[in-house]
Coordinates of C-alpha atoms in Angstrom, one line a residue:
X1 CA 39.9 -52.2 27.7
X2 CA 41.6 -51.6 24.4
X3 CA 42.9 -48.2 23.2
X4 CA 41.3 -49.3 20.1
X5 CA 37.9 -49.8 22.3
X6 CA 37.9 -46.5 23.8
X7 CA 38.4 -44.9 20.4
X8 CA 35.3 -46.5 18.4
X9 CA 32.5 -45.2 20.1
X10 CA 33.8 -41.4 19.4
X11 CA 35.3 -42.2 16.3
X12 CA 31.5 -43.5 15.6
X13 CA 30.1 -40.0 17.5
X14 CA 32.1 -37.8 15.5
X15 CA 30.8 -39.7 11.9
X16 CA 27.2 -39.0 13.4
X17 CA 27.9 -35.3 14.2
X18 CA 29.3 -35.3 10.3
X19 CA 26.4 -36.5 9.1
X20 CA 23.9 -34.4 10.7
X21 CA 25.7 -31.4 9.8
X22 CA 25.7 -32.6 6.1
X23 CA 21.7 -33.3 6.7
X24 CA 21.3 -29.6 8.1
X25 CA 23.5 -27.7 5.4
X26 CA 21.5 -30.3 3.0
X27 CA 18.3 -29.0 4.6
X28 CA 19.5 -25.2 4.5
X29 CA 20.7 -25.4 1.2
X30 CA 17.1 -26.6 -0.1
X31 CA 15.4 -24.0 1.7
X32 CA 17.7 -21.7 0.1
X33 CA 16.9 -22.3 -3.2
X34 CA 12.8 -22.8 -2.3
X35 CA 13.3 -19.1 -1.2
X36 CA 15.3 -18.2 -4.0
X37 CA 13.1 -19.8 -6.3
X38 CA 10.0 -18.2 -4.8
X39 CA 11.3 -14.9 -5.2
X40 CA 12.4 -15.5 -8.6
X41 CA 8.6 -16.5 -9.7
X42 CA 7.3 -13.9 -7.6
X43 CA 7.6 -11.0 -10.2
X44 CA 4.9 -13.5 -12.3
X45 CA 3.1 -14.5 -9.6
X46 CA -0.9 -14.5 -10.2
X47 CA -2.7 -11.8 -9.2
X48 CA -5.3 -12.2 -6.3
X49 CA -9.3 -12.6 -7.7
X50 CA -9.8 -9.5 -5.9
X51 CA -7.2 -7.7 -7.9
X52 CA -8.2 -9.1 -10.9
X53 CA -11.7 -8.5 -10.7
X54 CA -11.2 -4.5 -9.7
X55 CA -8.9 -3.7 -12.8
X56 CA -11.4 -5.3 -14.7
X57 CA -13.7 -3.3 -13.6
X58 CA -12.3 -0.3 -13.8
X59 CA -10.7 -1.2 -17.3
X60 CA -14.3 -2.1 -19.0
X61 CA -15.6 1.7 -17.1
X62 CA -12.8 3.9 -18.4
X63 CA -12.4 1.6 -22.1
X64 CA -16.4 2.2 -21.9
X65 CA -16.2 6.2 -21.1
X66 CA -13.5 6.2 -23.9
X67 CA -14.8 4.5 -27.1
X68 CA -18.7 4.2 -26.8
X69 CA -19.2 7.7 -27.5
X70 CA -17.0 7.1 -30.8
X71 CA -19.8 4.7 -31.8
X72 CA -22.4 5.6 -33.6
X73 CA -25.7 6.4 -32.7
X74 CA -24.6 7.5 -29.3
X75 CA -26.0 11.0 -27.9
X76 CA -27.0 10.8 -24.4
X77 CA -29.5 14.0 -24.9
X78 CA -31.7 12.7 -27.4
X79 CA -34.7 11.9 -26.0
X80 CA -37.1 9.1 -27.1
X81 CA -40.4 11.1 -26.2
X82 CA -42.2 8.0 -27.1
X83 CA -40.8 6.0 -24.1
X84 CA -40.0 8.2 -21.1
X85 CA -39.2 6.8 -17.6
X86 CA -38.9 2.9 -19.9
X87 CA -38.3 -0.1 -17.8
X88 CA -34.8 -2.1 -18.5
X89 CA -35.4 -4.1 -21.7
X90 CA -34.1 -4.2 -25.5
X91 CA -33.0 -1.1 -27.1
X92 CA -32.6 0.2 -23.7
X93 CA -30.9 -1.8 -21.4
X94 CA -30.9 0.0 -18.6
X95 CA -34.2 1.9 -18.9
X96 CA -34.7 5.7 -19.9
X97 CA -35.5 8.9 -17.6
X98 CA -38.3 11.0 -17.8
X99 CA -37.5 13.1 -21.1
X100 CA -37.1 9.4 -22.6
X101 CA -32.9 9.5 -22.0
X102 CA -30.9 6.3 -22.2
X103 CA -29.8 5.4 -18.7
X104 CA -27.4 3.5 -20.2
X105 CA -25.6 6.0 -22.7
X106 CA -26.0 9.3 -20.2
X107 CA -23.7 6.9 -17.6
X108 CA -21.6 6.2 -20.1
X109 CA -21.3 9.9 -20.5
X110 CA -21.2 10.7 -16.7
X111 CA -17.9 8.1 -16.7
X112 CA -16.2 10.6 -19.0
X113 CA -16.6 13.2 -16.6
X114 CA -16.3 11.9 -13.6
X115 CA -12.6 10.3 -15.0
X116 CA -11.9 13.9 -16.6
X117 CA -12.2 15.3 -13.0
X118 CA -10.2 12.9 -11.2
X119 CA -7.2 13.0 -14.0
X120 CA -7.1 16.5 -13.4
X121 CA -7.2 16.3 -9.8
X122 CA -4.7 14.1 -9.3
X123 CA -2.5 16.2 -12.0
X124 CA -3.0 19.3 -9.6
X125 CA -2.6 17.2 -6.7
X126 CA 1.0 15.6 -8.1
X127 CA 2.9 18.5 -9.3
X128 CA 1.8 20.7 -6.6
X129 CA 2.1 18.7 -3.7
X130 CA 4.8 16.8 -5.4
X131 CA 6.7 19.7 -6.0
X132 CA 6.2 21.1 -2.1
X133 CA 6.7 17.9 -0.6
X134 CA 10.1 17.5 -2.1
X135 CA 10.9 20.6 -1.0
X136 CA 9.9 20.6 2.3
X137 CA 11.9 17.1 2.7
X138 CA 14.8 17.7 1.6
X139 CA 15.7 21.6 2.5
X140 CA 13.7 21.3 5.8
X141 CA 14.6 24.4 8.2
X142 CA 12.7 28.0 7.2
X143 CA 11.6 26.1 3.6
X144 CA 9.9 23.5 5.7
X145 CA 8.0 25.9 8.1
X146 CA 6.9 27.9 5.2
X147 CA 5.4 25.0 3.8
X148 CA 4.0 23.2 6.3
X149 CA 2.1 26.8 7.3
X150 CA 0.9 27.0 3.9
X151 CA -0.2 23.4 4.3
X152 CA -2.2 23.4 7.4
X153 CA -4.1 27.1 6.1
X154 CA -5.2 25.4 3.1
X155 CA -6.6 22.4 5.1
X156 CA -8.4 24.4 7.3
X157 CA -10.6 25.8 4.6
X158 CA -13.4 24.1 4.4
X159 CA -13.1 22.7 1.0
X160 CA -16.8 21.4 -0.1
X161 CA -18.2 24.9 0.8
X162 CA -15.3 27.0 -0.8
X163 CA -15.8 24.4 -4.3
X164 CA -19.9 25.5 -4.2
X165 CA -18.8 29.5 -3.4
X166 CA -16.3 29.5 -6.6
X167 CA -18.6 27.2 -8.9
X168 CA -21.2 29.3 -8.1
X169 CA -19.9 32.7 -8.8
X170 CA -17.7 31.4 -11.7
X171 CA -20.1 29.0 -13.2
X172 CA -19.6 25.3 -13.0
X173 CA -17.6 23.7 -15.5
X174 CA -15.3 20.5 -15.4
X175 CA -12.0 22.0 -15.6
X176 CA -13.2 24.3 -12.5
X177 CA -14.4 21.8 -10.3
X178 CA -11.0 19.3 -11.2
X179 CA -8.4 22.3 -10.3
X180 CA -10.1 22.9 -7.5
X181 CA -10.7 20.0 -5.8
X182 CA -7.0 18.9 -6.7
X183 CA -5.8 22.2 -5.1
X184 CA -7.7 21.0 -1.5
X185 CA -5.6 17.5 -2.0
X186 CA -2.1 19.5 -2.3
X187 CA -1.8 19.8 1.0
X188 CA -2.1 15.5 1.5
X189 CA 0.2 14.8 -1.4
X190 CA 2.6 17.1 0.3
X191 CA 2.8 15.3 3.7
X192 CA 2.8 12.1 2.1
X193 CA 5.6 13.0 -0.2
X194 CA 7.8 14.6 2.4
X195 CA 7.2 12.5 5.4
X196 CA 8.7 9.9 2.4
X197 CA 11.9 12.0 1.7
X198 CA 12.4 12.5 5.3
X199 CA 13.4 9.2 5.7
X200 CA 15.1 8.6 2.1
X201 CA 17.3 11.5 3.4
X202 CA 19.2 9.3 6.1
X203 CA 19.3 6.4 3.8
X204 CA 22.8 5.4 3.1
X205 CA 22.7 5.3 -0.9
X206 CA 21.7 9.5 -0.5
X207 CA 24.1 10.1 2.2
X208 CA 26.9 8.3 -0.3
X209 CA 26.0 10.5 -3.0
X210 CA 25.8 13.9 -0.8
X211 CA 29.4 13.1 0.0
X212 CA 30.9 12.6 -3.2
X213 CA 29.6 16.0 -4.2
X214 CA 26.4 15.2 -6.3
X215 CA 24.5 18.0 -7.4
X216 CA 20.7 18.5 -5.1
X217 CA 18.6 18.2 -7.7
X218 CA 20.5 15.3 -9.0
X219 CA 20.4 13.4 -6.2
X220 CA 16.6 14.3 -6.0
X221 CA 15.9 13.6 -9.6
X222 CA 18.0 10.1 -9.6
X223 CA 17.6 8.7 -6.0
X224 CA 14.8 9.7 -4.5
X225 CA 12.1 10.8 -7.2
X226 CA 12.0 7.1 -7.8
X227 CA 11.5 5.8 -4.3
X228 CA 8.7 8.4 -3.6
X229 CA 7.0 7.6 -7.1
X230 CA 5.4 4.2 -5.4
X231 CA 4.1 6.1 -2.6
X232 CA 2.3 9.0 -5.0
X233 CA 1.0 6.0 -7.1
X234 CA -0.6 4.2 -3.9
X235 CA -2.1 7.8 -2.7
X236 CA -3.0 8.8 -5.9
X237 CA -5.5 6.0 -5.8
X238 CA -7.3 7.5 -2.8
X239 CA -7.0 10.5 -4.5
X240 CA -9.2 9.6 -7.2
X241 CA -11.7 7.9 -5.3
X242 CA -11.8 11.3 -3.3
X243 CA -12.4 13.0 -7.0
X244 CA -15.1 10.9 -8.3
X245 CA -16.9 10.9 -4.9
X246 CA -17.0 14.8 -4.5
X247 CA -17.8 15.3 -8.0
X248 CA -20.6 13.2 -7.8
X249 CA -21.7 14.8 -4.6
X250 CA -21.1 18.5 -6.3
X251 CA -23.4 17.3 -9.1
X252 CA -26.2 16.1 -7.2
X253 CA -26.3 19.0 -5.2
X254 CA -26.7 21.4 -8.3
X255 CA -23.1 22.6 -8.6
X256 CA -21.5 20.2 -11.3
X257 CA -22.0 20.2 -15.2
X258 CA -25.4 22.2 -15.9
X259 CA -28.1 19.7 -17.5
X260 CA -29.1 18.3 -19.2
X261 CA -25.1 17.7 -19.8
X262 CA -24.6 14.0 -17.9
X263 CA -22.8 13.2 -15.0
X264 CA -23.4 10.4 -12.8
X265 CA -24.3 12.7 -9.4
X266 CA -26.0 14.7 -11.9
X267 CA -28.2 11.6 -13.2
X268 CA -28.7 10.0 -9.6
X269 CA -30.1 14.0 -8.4
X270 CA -32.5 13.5 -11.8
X271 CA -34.1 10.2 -10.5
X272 CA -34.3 10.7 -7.1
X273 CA -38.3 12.3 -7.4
X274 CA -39.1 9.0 -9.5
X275 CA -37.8 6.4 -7.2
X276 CA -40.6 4.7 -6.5
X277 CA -42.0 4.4 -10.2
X278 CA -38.5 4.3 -12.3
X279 CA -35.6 3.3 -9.6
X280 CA -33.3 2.4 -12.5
X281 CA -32.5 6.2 -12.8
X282 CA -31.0 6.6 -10.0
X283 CA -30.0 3.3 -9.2
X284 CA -27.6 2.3 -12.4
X285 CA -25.3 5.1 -12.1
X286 CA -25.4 5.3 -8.1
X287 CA -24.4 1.3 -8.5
X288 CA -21.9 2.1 -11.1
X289 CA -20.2 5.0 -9.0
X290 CA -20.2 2.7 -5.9
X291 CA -18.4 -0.5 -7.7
X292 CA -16.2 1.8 -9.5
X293 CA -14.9 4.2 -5.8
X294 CA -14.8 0.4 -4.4
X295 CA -12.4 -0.8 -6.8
X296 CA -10.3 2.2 -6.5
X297 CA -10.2 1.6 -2.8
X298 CA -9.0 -2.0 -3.0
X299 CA -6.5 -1.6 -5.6
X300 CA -4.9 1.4 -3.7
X301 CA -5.5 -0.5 0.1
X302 CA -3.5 -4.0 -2.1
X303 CA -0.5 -1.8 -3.3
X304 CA -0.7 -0.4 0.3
X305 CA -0.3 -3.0 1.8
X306 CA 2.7 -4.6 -0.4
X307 CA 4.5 -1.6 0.0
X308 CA 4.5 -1.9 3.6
X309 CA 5.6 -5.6 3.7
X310 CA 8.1 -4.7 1.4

């Protein structure tokens, strides 16, 4: 046998071993670009039906609670005395209550302030909790323990009770009952916040910009303000679910906005001793607080759950 022999079959190896190489980095370098491509449309990706359907939802509730009262003819205490506890039907769509009340205009109303209380509860909630949780995070040590003591007395009061005591005493009143429930979510927000600076603390972009001398507070305000801002977001959807759900709760019990001034715990309390001849009092704004806590909830379970895969 031939030099020449011996040499063709590796010469004929090594052209095969070229070649599949060249097909592998061929195959890498196309899923390189699917992936690069897929995260290039991913900013513009559709949202899910779910998502879609629960900001639509909550957008048609709050654009509702915002401009039907500018219409006119709206007034959710005028009765129609000739048409108390009305079926669902023109002119009144969702029925009326016993002092002849549209249904459909007093939950309207009761949006208003059930939104009112929940943007004020998550403002409370946000700059207090915000504010402690950033401390707490980042100066740890007797800061941290002062705090976190402060924190744990405030969510051993019971909350509901300690709302009904003050509302009682002080009168009940929308700005009332938003402070203080936001004041009983401080102590969440602050947990959240600084179990979240905690771990931006030991990240390498804060540890770079401790050492070349930055500033605290610029280093808060710059680098890790805006990685905690996602979090707040997600929480401050659970948040307002929390709002709506113990105003509504406050109201039906007696200790929300005094009648005949709407609200939709308020409106569900009115219609509970007609539920067997007029369900559609209760049942509208009890169906319209339900939808509305459950879209809350998804939204804020879906951002959730991105954060935490990315």
């Amino acid at each position: 046998m031939s030099v020449t022999d011996t040499a063709l079959p590796e010469t004929a190896e090594a052209a095969e071993a070229v070649q599949g190489a060249e097909a592998a980095q061929a195959t890498g370098a196309a899923q390189a670009a699917e992936a690069t491509g897929a995260v290039r449309r991913s900013p513009f990706r559709r949202p899910a039906p779910g998502v879609l359907a629960a900001g639509a939802w909550l957008a048609l509730v709050a654009l509702a609670a915002l401009l039907v009262p500018l219409l006119p003819g709206f007034d959710p205490l005028h009765g129609d005395f000739a048409h108390p506890s009305a079926a669902p039907g023109p002119g009144h769509w969702l029925g009326t209550d016993a002092a002849g009340r549209d249904v459909l205009q007093r939950t309207v109303a009761g949006a208003r302030a059930s939104f009112a209380v929940a943007g004020l509860t998550i403002a409370v909630g946000l700059l207090g909790g915000g504010t402690l949780g950033l401390a707490a995070g980042w100066f740890r040590g007797p800061v941290d323990k002062v705090i976190g003591f402060a924190t744990d007395l405030l969510m051993s009061v019971p909350s509901l009770i300690l709302v009904m005591i003050t509302v009682a005493l002080r009168g009940p009143g929308l700005t009332v009952i938003g402070t203080l429930i936001g004041l009983f979510t401080v102590p969440h927000f602050t947990r959240m916040v600084r179990a979240v600076v905690l771990s931006l603390s030991e990240r390498g972009f804060v540890q770079a910009a401790r050492m070349i001398g930055t500033a605290p507070l610029r280093i808060l305000r710059r680098e890790v303000v805006p990685h905690v801002a996602p979090a707040a977001l997600t929480f401050a959807f659970t948040a307002t679910t929390v709002a709506i759900v113990a105003e509504g709760s406050l109201s039906f019990l007696g200790f929300g906005l005094r009648p005949p001034e709407p609200s939709w715990g308020g409106i569900i309390a009115e219609g509970r001793t007609t539920l067997g001849s007029a369900p559609w009092i209760s049942l509208a704004p009890a169906a319209v607080l339900c939808l509305t806590v459950l879209a809350l909830n998804y939204l804020g379970e879906q951002l959730r759950s991105k954060g935490g895969r990315g």
